[in-house]
């Protein structure tokens, strides 16, 4: 009996020791949940999906929950009401909030895209496109006050076309219904994001003639932003988030169209692989994906010019008031390609 008792104690000691060794050998990774609201689901945001699919957010200790909140107004409402922590939306929305007056301003801290993401689509294919052909036409545009519409009008004016006088501009169709409206016969020309533009082309219902992104120049077009109060309470989380974005941007810059396509496909299961590949190539070739998360002052001022041209800016909002580049600058310095 004494021998059995002795061996029993030895066995217990061995088990306890093994548990201690096991605990010491394993690392508990603390994760922080972050809720992102994206203004739409688009291949235009490929680096964001790369950050998710390649585990860059996870490796930074972030548990990211992504939801789509169609429309800039809905996305900003979700952010202001604390339904999400971070919004992926056009910088103009932060300016609208500022113009209304806010004790807790919305701060742009990491840029994802640096050009407009829409394309001019026509019902007929032409060998040589001339912007003057739009004069007198019916043009199905984007929602008034949104960045696509403002960049579109800015481009038209650049080519000496008055959007209100030289063509019939339709702007009363909801963002989600623009494609179906054009497919059913509304408008001779339409301004579309991808992959909708390529899908229309594949169906033979239209042809891409020009890029509004190329025409309107560099802008802080789609940016990760959050409330100042969130930054104050969670600076480490914001830095980790920006690090992951920068890692994704480096990855996209270094990888082929095929590799990027494979990485983003899980987020676009209902879209033909060849269309995804075509869209990724189109955006990458025209430099729409930002190479880093920094929002520079020249881009910001270009945005203000576009908004002023559209009559949507009450007064110019200084770059330093709504932009915090400290996290992006640190990420660019520390995250190596």
Tab-separated table of C-alpha atoms in Angstrom:
chain	number	residue	atom	x	y	z
A	1	UNK	CA	0.000	0.000	0.000
A	2	UNK	CA	2.859	2.417	0.842
A	3	UNK	CA	4.541	1.624	-2.481
A	4	UNK	CA	1.291	2.298	-4.386
A	5	UNK	CA	0.810	5.564	-2.515
A	6	UNK	CA	4.378	6.605	-3.248
A	7	UNK	CA	4.026	5.921	-6.967
A	8	UNK	CA	0.717	7.741	-6.996
A	9	UNK	CA	2.379	10.858	-5.609
A	10	UNK	CA	5.173	10.561	-8.167
A	11	UNK	CA	2.638	10.317	-10.988
A	12	UNK	CA	0.804	13.419	-9.763
A	13	UNK	CA	4.083	15.326	-9.571
A	14	UNK	CA	5.010	14.320	-13.130
A	15	UNK	CA	1.608	15.421	-14.422
A	16	UNK	CA	1.857	18.782	-12.664
A	17	UNK	CA	5.361	19.320	-14.022
A	18	UNK	CA	4.257	18.513	-17.556
A	19	UNK	CA	1.409	21.018	-17.285
A	20	UNK	CA	3.784	23.721	-16.070
A	21	UNK	CA	6.248	23.027	-18.893
A	22	UNK	CA	3.428	23.020	-21.425
A	23	UNK	CA	2.120	26.345	-20.139
A	24	UNK	CA	5.567	27.905	-20.255
A	25	UNK	CA	6.139	26.662	-23.778
A	26	UNK	CA	2.928	28.098	-25.227
A	27	UNK	CA	2.306	31.762	-25.882
A	28	UNK	CA	-1.101	33.287	-25.379
A	29	UNK	CA	-1.717	35.847	-28.109
A	30	UNK	CA	-4.078	38.568	-26.988
A	31	UNK	CA	-6.417	39.718	-29.736
A	32	UNK	CA	-8.370	42.926	-30.039
A	33	UNK	CA	-11.637	42.996	-31.963
A	34	UNK	CA	-11.965	45.722	-34.563
A	35	UNK	CA	-15.152	46.315	-36.559
A	36	UNK	CA	-14.692	47.715	-40.075
A	37	UNK	CA	-17.531	49.106	-42.154
A	38	UNK	CA	-16.722	49.306	-45.871
A	39	UNK	CA	-18.782	51.626	-48.052
A	40	UNK	CA	-19.224	48.901	-50.692
A	41	UNK	CA	-17.798	45.496	-51.603
A	42	UNK	CA	-15.406	46.268	-54.443
A	43	UNK	CA	-12.215	44.934	-56.013
A	44	UNK	CA	-11.122	48.559	-55.772
A	45	UNK	CA	-10.321	47.693	-52.143
A	46	UNK	CA	-8.134	44.671	-52.980
A	47	UNK	CA	-5.388	45.516	-50.413
A	48	UNK	CA	-7.962	45.338	-47.608
A	49	UNK	CA	-9.003	41.820	-48.622
A	50	UNK	CA	-5.338	40.858	-48.956
A	51	UNK	CA	-4.735	42.002	-45.371
A	52	UNK	CA	-7.549	39.685	-44.305
A	53	UNK	CA	-6.800	36.658	-46.489
A	54	UNK	CA	-3.046	36.730	-45.859
A	55	UNK	CA	-3.524	37.049	-42.100
A	56	UNK	CA	-1.836	40.437	-41.710
A	57	UNK	CA	-4.496	41.763	-39.313
A	58	UNK	CA	-4.425	38.522	-37.348
A	59	UNK	CA	-0.630	38.580	-37.046
A	60	UNK	CA	-0.914	42.081	-35.596
A	61	UNK	CA	-3.221	40.678	-32.906
A	62	UNK	CA	-6.436	42.012	-34.406
A	63	UNK	CA	-9.693	40.110	-34.812
A	64	UNK	CA	-11.284	42.038	-37.675
A	65	UNK	CA	-15.004	41.908	-38.386
A	66	UNK	CA	-15.848	43.282	-41.833
A	67	UNK	CA	-19.331	44.442	-42.802
A	68	UNK	CA	-20.551	46.252	-45.911
A	69	UNK	CA	-22.590	49.401	-45.277
A	70	UNK	CA	-23.661	50.562	-48.766
A	71	UNK	CA	-23.287	54.302	-49.264
A	72	UNK	CA	-21.107	56.922	-47.623
A	73	UNK	CA	-23.968	58.292	-45.523
A	74	UNK	CA	-24.787	54.869	-44.069
A	75	UNK	CA	-21.137	54.108	-43.379
A	76	UNK	CA	-20.609	57.406	-41.591
A	77	UNK	CA	-23.818	56.937	-39.581
A	78	UNK	CA	-22.540	53.526	-38.468
A	79	UNK	CA	-19.246	55.081	-37.366
A	80	UNK	CA	-20.797	58.006	-35.514
A	81	UNK	CA	-23.255	55.707	-33.711
A	82	UNK	CA	-20.462	53.299	-32.655
A	83	UNK	CA	-21.873	50.426	-34.704
A	84	UNK	CA	-18.376	50.128	-36.219
A	85	UNK	CA	-14.931	51.204	-35.025
A	86	UNK	CA	-13.299	52.082	-38.342
A	87	UNK	CA	-14.849	53.147	-41.653
A	88	UNK	CA	-13.452	52.549	-45.125
A	89	UNK	CA	-15.025	55.373	-47.101
A	90	UNK	CA	-14.195	58.492	-49.074
A	91	UNK	CA	-12.408	61.320	-47.249
A	92	UNK	CA	-15.157	63.739	-48.262
A	93	UNK	CA	-17.427	62.175	-45.622
A	94	UNK	CA	-15.096	63.304	-42.831
A	95	UNK	CA	-15.243	66.813	-44.275
A	96	UNK	CA	-19.052	66.752	-44.306
A	97	UNK	CA	-19.042	65.809	-40.613
A	98	UNK	CA	-16.595	68.627	-39.893
A	99	UNK	CA	-18.759	71.144	-41.787
A	100	UNK	CA	-21.730	70.212	-39.611
A	101	UNK	CA	-19.688	70.792	-36.478
A	102	UNK	CA	-18.466	67.995	-34.219
A	103	UNK	CA	-16.858	67.708	-30.798
A	104	UNK	CA	-15.455	64.331	-31.849
A	105	UNK	CA	-14.070	64.791	-35.383
A	106	UNK	CA	-13.579	61.904	-37.789
A	107	UNK	CA	-9.884	61.487	-38.531
A	108	UNK	CA	-8.358	60.017	-41.703
A	109	UNK	CA	-5.390	57.847	-40.680
A	110	UNK	CA	-4.651	55.328	-43.450
A	111	UNK	CA	-5.214	55.676	-47.192
A	112	UNK	CA	-6.140	52.614	-49.255
A	113	UNK	CA	-6.836	53.973	-52.749
A	114	UNK	CA	-5.381	57.078	-54.371
A	115	UNK	CA	-7.533	57.612	-57.460
A	116	UNK	CA	-11.174	57.531	-58.377
A	117	UNK	CA	-12.279	53.969	-59.092
A	118	UNK	CA	-14.963	54.542	-61.718
A	119	UNK	CA	-14.970	54.171	-65.493
A	120	UNK	CA	-16.959	55.690	-68.332
A	121	UNK	CA	-19.078	53.032	-70.027
A	122	UNK	CA	-20.954	53.524	-73.305
A	123	UNK	CA	-23.464	51.382	-75.157
A	124	UNK	CA	-21.418	51.484	-78.338
A	125	UNK	CA	-17.767	50.615	-78.821
A	126	UNK	CA	-15.662	53.290	-80.511
A	127	UNK	CA	-12.134	53.064	-81.860
A	128	UNK	CA	-11.216	56.649	-80.955
A	129	UNK	CA	-13.016	58.188	-78.009
A	130	UNK	CA	-13.635	61.924	-77.778
A	131	UNK	CA	-15.122	63.380	-74.588
A	132	UNK	CA	-17.095	65.850	-76.692
A	133	UNK	CA	-19.282	62.945	-77.803
A	134	UNK	CA	-20.971	63.151	-74.386
A	135	UNK	CA	-22.468	66.552	-75.203
A	136	UNK	CA	-26.210	66.280	-75.707
A	137	UNK	CA	-26.278	62.719	-74.341
A	138	UNK	CA	-28.109	61.136	-71.411
A	139	UNK	CA	-25.516	60.449	-68.716
A	140	UNK	CA	-26.279	58.144	-65.790
A	141	UNK	CA	-24.077	59.453	-62.999
A	142	UNK	CA	-23.420	58.676	-59.368
A	143	UNK	CA	-25.115	60.011	-56.224
A	144	UNK	CA	-24.849	63.785	-55.766
A	145	UNK	CA	-22.288	64.772	-53.128
A	146	UNK	CA	-20.441	61.467	-53.311
A	147	UNK	CA	-16.827	61.294	-54.401
A	148	UNK	CA	-17.543	59.337	-57.630
A	149	UNK	CA	-20.013	61.997	-58.776
A	150	UNK	CA	-17.662	64.852	-57.874
A	151	UNK	CA	-14.681	63.232	-59.607
A	152	UNK	CA	-16.913	62.550	-62.605
A	153	UNK	CA	-18.080	66.156	-62.863
A	154	UNK	CA	-14.526	67.400	-62.299
A	155	UNK	CA	-13.391	65.322	-65.280
A	156	UNK	CA	-16.240	66.518	-67.485
A	157	UNK	CA	-15.420	70.156	-66.695
A	158	UNK	CA	-11.756	69.440	-67.423
A	159	UNK	CA	-12.894	68.533	-70.951
A	160	UNK	CA	-15.040	71.686	-71.235
A	161	UNK	CA	-18.323	69.880	-70.610
A	162	UNK	CA	-20.830	71.531	-68.292
A	163	UNK	CA	-22.558	68.596	-66.508
A	164	UNK	CA	-25.702	70.647	-65.830
A	165	UNK	CA	-26.059	72.238	-69.270
A	166	UNK	CA	-24.253	70.155	-71.903
A	167	UNK	CA	-25.899	66.809	-71.147
A	168	UNK	CA	-28.869	65.295	-69.367
A	169	UNK	CA	-27.429	64.195	-66.013
A	170	UNK	CA	-29.345	61.548	-64.041
A	171	UNK	CA	-28.417	61.431	-60.336
A	172	UNK	CA	-31.563	60.241	-58.591
A	173	UNK	CA	-30.880	56.501	-58.793
A	174	UNK	CA	-29.604	54.724	-55.691
A	175	UNK	CA	-25.994	53.505	-55.876
A	176	UNK	CA	-27.009	49.845	-55.647
A	177	UNK	CA	-29.444	50.193	-58.575
A	178	UNK	CA	-27.291	52.063	-61.111
A	179	UNK	CA	-26.128	48.915	-62.928
A	180	UNK	CA	-29.619	47.469	-63.264
A	181	UNK	CA	-30.948	50.840	-64.435
A	182	UNK	CA	-28.335	51.037	-67.184
A	183	UNK	CA	-28.852	47.404	-68.152
A	184	UNK	CA	-32.570	48.057	-68.540
A	185	UNK	CA	-31.963	50.944	-70.944
A	186	UNK	CA	-31.517	54.098	-68.843
A	187	UNK	CA	-28.824	56.422	-70.190
A	188	UNK	CA	-26.423	56.371	-73.126
A	189	UNK	CA	-23.363	56.625	-70.887
A	190	UNK	CA	-22.832	55.521	-67.292
A	191	UNK	CA	-20.189	55.947	-64.612
A	192	UNK	CA	-19.436	52.574	-63.002
A	193	UNK	CA	-17.108	50.969	-60.483
A	194	UNK	CA	-15.520	47.626	-61.106
A	195	UNK	CA	-16.340	44.780	-61.388
A	196	UNK	CA	-19.671	46.118	-62.656
A	197	UNK	CA	-17.999	47.788	-65.650
A	198	UNK	CA	-16.289	44.559	-66.717
A	199	UNK	CA	-19.460	42.527	-66.159
A	200	UNK	CA	-21.386	44.925	-68.409
A	201	UNK	CA	-18.657	44.494	-71.026
A	202	UNK	CA	-18.752	40.715	-70.814
A	203	UNK	CA	-22.539	40.743	-71.236
A	204	UNK	CA	-22.161	42.927	-74.326
A	205	UNK	CA	-24.297	45.687	-72.818
A	206	UNK	CA	-21.580	48.336	-72.771
A	207	UNK	CA	-17.914	49.147	-73.305
A	208	UNK	CA	-15.348	50.894	-71.112
A	209	UNK	CA	-14.082	54.020	-72.872
A	210	UNK	CA	-12.129	55.935	-70.230
A	211	UNK	CA	-11.024	56.022	-66.599
A	212	UNK	CA	-12.194	58.787	-64.285
A	213	UNK	CA	-9.349	57.786	-61.964
A	214	UNK	CA	-6.722	58.606	-64.578
A	215	UNK	CA	-8.499	61.831	-65.529
A	216	UNK	CA	-9.059	63.282	-62.033
A	217	UNK	CA	-5.583	62.587	-60.624
A	218	UNK	CA	-4.452	61.497	-57.170
A	219	UNK	CA	-6.945	61.867	-54.336
A	220	UNK	CA	-7.353	60.432	-50.815
A	221	UNK	CA	-10.217	58.554	-52.418
A	222	UNK	CA	-10.867	55.684	-50.017
A	223	UNK	CA	-9.435	55.983	-46.535
A	224	UNK	CA	-9.626	54.203	-43.202
A	225	UNK	CA	-10.966	56.694	-40.688
A	226	UNK	CA	-12.247	56.712	-37.142
A	227	UNK	CA	-13.362	59.110	-34.457
A	228	UNK	CA	-10.757	61.058	-32.516
A	229	UNK	CA	-12.072	59.504	-29.302
A	230	UNK	CA	-11.323	56.002	-30.633
A	231	UNK	CA	-7.757	57.038	-31.481
A	232	UNK	CA	-7.310	58.570	-28.025
A	233	UNK	CA	-8.454	55.370	-26.311
A	234	UNK	CA	-6.830	52.863	-28.687
A	235	UNK	CA	-3.593	54.252	-30.168
A	236	UNK	CA	-1.871	50.848	-30.135
A	237	UNK	CA	-4.792	49.261	-31.985
A	238	UNK	CA	-4.744	51.995	-34.630
A	239	UNK	CA	-1.002	51.449	-35.119
A	240	UNK	CA	-1.385	47.678	-35.462
A	241	UNK	CA	-4.225	48.195	-37.913
A	242	UNK	CA	-2.132	50.570	-40.024
A	243	UNK	CA	0.814	48.176	-39.922
A	244	UNK	CA	-1.402	45.459	-41.412
A	245	UNK	CA	-2.623	47.833	-44.127
A	246	UNK	CA	0.961	48.741	-45.033
A	247	UNK	CA	1.944	45.062	-45.169
A	248	UNK	CA	-0.936	44.441	-47.571
A	249	UNK	CA	0.069	47.405	-49.723
A	250	UNK	CA	3.639	46.113	-49.933
A	251	UNK	CA	2.329	42.653	-50.821
A	252	UNK	CA	0.057	43.946	-53.592
A	253	UNK	CA	2.870	46.027	-55.069
A	254	UNK	CA	5.192	43.017	-55.173
A	255	UNK	CA	2.808	40.314	-56.387
A	256	UNK	CA	1.438	39.447	-59.814
A	257	UNK	CA	-2.131	39.955	-60.953
A	258	UNK	CA	-2.735	36.197	-60.673
A	259	UNK	CA	-1.490	36.082	-57.070
A	260	UNK	CA	-3.603	39.082	-56.042
A	261	UNK	CA	-6.624	37.527	-57.758
A	262	UNK	CA	-6.198	34.306	-55.783
A	263	UNK	CA	-5.908	36.275	-52.529
A	264	UNK	CA	-9.118	38.279	-53.020
A	265	UNK	CA	-11.317	35.616	-54.642
A	266	UNK	CA	-12.847	34.413	-51.323
A	267	UNK	CA	-14.535	37.832	-51.062
A	268	UNK	CA	-15.928	37.663	-54.613
A	269	UNK	CA	-17.164	34.091	-54.980
A	270	UNK	CA	-19.977	35.000	-57.384
A	271	UNK	CA	-17.730	36.774	-59.903
A	272	UNK	CA	-15.970	35.040	-62.774
A	273	UNK	CA	-12.241	34.577	-62.105
A	274	UNK	CA	-11.254	36.166	-65.420
A	275	UNK	CA	-13.276	39.273	-64.600
A	276	UNK	CA	-11.610	39.526	-61.183
A	277	UNK	CA	-8.216	39.202	-62.858
A	278	UNK	CA	-9.088	41.862	-65.440
A	279	UNK	CA	-10.283	44.284	-62.767
A	280	UNK	CA	-7.246	43.795	-60.530
A	281	UNK	CA	-4.959	44.404	-63.499
A	282	UNK	CA	-6.893	47.505	-64.556
A	283	UNK	CA	-6.692	49.068	-61.094
A	284	UNK	CA	-3.064	48.089	-60.558
A	285	UNK	CA	-1.940	49.340	-63.964
A	286	UNK	CA	-3.518	52.769	-63.439
A	287	UNK	CA	-2.038	53.098	-59.924
A	288	UNK	CA	-5.294	53.121	-57.986
A	289	UNK	CA	-3.932	51.097	-55.055
A	290	UNK	CA	-1.960	53.386	-52.742
A	291	UNK	CA	1.632	52.253	-52.195
A	292	UNK	CA	1.533	53.444	-48.593
A	293	UNK	CA	-1.079	54.631	-46.106
A	294	UNK	CA	0.121	58.247	-45.960
A	295	UNK	CA	-2.383	60.933	-47.009
A	296	UNK	CA	-0.255	63.759	-48.366
A	297	UNK	CA	-1.272	67.401	-48.414
A	298	UNK	CA	-1.236	67.701	-52.213
A	299	UNK	CA	-3.757	64.880	-52.552
A	300	UNK	CA	-5.937	66.486	-49.887
A	301	UNK	CA	-5.867	69.846	-51.658
A	302	UNK	CA	-6.806	68.128	-54.923
A	303	UNK	CA	-9.797	66.639	-53.099
A	304	UNK	CA	-10.808	70.110	-51.889
A	305	UNK	CA	-10.573	71.417	-55.470
A	306	UNK	CA	-12.835	68.607	-56.694
A	307	UNK	CA	-15.367	69.308	-53.934
A	308	UNK	CA	-15.246	73.058	-54.583
A	309	UNK	CA	-15.850	72.482	-58.291
A	310	UNK	CA	-18.909	70.388	-57.395
A	311	UNK	CA	-20.244	73.092	-55.046
A	312	UNK	CA	-20.106	70.736	-52.048
A	313	UNK	CA	-17.526	72.579	-49.931
A	314	UNK	CA	-18.661	75.345	-47.576
A	315	UNK	CA	-15.088	76.236	-46.650
A	316	UNK	CA	-11.719	74.593	-47.115
A	317	UNK	CA	-10.785	72.243	-44.285
A	318	UNK	CA	-7.081	72.179	-43.520
A	319	UNK	CA	-5.282	68.886	-44.164
A	320	UNK	CA	-3.778	68.840	-40.663
A	321	UNK	CA	-7.216	69.202	-39.065
A	322	UNK	CA	-8.687	65.899	-40.292
A	323	UNK	CA	-5.579	63.888	-41.210
A	324	UNK	CA	-3.269	62.089	-38.792
A	325	UNK	CA	-0.342	60.571	-40.672
A	326	UNK	CA	1.679	59.558	-37.616
A	327	UNK	CA	0.498	55.937	-37.717
A	328	UNK	CA	1.022	55.624	-41.479
A	329	UNK	CA	4.477	57.165	-41.307
A	330	UNK	CA	5.509	54.799	-38.540
A	331	UNK	CA	4.093	51.818	-40.445
A	332	UNK	CA	5.937	52.804	-43.622
A	333	UNK	CA	9.175	53.154	-41.677
A	334	UNK	CA	8.868	49.900	-39.715
A	335	UNK	CA	7.079	47.563	-42.129
A	336	UNK	CA	9.575	46.487	-44.756
A	337	UNK	CA	8.626	45.051	-48.179
